[in-house]
Amino acid sequence: MKKDLPENNVKDIAIAVALESETAESKVWYVYLINLKNEPIENVLITSKGYGEKDGEQVKTSVLRHMIPVVDSKAYKLIEPIDEQTFGLNNEFWLSYYIGKDIFDKKFIFLPESIVEMNFIRIPVLNKPGVMIK
């Protein structure tokens, strides 16, 4: 039963949307997983999807799945590129990983219009401008 499972809280893990490059015509954005822990995480599974309302209609993107064998301590891994057209949707990233034999999971949601310049920070470890959820 669910009540019998240990409560493993996710700490020192972040998902970030970072501005990779910019030209007069376009901007290139990537989504990263950042491990701020002092230990590696293993068997990382991430599912991503976008959903919400655009122009008065309900919109859903495809669900993408990513597997990363190991993310070292104080390191990052590229999850996927992200299109600016999805910034008006909820962008959800569901993360599961192991530390030893313990499993951890957390859902990260970038709300519509949260990926905007006024919310930018210098993302730790990655050292790029963007928006991060911890």
XYZ file of C-alpha atoms in Angstrom:
134
model
C 0.000 0.000 0.000
C 1.037 3.570 -0.599
C 1.149 4.352 3.141
C 3.809 1.638 3.561
C 6.235 3.286 1.117
C 8.987 5.467 2.585
C 8.637 9.209 2.020
C 11.717 10.044 -0.024
C 11.821 13.802 -0.523
C 13.648 15.191 -3.536
C 16.226 17.798 -2.495
C 19.053 19.524 -4.364
C 17.746 18.478 -7.768
C 16.554 21.038 -10.322
C 15.082 21.272 -13.797
C 16.090 24.341 -15.778
C 15.077 25.897 -19.075
C 18.139 27.740 -20.353
C 18.727 30.120 -23.213
C 21.401 28.382 -25.258
C 21.923 30.898 -28.049
C 20.232 33.888 -29.607
C 20.197 35.501 -33.033
C 18.122 38.331 -34.446
C 15.704 35.747 -35.914
C 15.420 33.167 -33.137
C 16.389 31.861 -29.718
C 17.490 28.308 -28.928
C 16.296 26.833 -25.612
C 17.233 23.588 -23.855
C 15.908 21.814 -20.764
C 18.503 20.484 -18.307
C 18.526 18.261 -15.232
C 20.870 19.647 -12.566
C 22.203 17.534 -9.710
C 23.191 19.894 -6.882
C 23.808 16.967 -4.509
C 27.192 15.782 -3.254
C 26.438 12.306 -4.618
C 25.490 10.926 -8.033
C 21.953 9.917 -8.959
C 21.333 6.825 -11.069
C 18.754 5.275 -13.397
C 17.159 8.643 -14.055
C 13.845 8.569 -15.916
C 12.196 11.792 -17.077
C 8.873 12.161 -18.857
C 7.945 15.513 -20.343
C 4.746 16.924 -21.775
C 3.013 20.215 -22.408
C -0.656 20.931 -21.866
C -3.050 23.825 -21.485
C -5.157 26.232 -23.482
C -4.001 28.098 -26.565
C -6.266 30.319 -28.694
C -9.305 29.063 -26.770
C -8.623 25.372 -27.438
C -7.150 22.636 -25.243
C -3.679 21.636 -26.433
C -1.486 18.646 -25.506
C 2.000 17.896 -26.751
C 3.471 14.453 -27.188
C 4.813 12.727 -24.090
C 8.585 12.253 -24.351
C 10.605 9.850 -22.220
C 14.295 10.137 -21.433
C 16.649 7.752 -19.637
C 19.972 8.896 -18.179
C 22.129 6.188 -16.556
C 24.040 8.491 -14.137
C 24.223 12.191 -13.279
C 27.361 12.899 -11.272
C 27.346 15.177 -8.233
C 27.339 18.917 -9.008
C 26.706 18.110 -12.681
C 24.005 18.531 -15.317
C 22.588 16.593 -18.248
C 20.688 17.791 -21.286
C 17.104 16.527 -21.312
C 15.706 18.000 -24.543
C 15.362 21.114 -26.685
C 12.182 23.103 -26.063
C 10.257 25.303 -28.500
C 9.280 28.839 -27.462
C 5.762 28.164 -28.758
C 5.189 25.842 -25.766
C 6.011 28.566 -23.205
C 2.304 29.497 -23.106
C 1.487 25.968 -21.882
C 2.179 24.078 -18.671
C 5.478 22.277 -19.293
C 5.651 19.245 -17.000
C 8.726 17.153 -16.245
C 8.256 14.086 -14.051
C 11.571 12.871 -12.653
C 12.409 9.513 -11.017
C 15.862 8.404 -9.908
C 17.732 6.137 -7.507
C 20.310 6.757 -4.825
C 21.467 3.304 -3.826
C 18.319 1.188 -3.496
C 16.046 4.156 -2.670
C 13.796 5.595 -5.362
C 12.845 9.272 -5.509
C 10.381 11.082 -7.748
C 9.039 14.597 -8.215
C 6.955 16.515 -10.725
C 8.302 19.880 -11.921
C 5.851 22.194 -13.739
C 6.789 25.406 -15.537
C 3.534 27.367 -15.554
C 2.383 29.276 -18.663
C 4.411 32.420 -19.307
C 6.852 31.659 -16.441
C 9.765 31.291 -18.851
C 10.267 35.014 -19.383
C 13.306 37.258 -19.081
C 12.170 38.907 -15.844
C 12.346 35.460 -14.147
C 15.864 34.674 -15.435
C 18.661 33.765 -13.065
C 22.208 32.550 -13.665
C 21.617 28.800 -13.354
C 24.081 27.145 -10.940
C 26.456 24.480 -12.312
C 25.168 25.194 -15.841
C 26.195 28.887 -15.705
C 23.650 30.020 -18.315
C 20.669 32.386 -18.108
C 17.264 30.803 -17.679
C 14.507 29.701 -15.328
C 14.990 26.952 -12.754
C 12.673 24.958 -10.487
C 14.217 23.238 -7.469
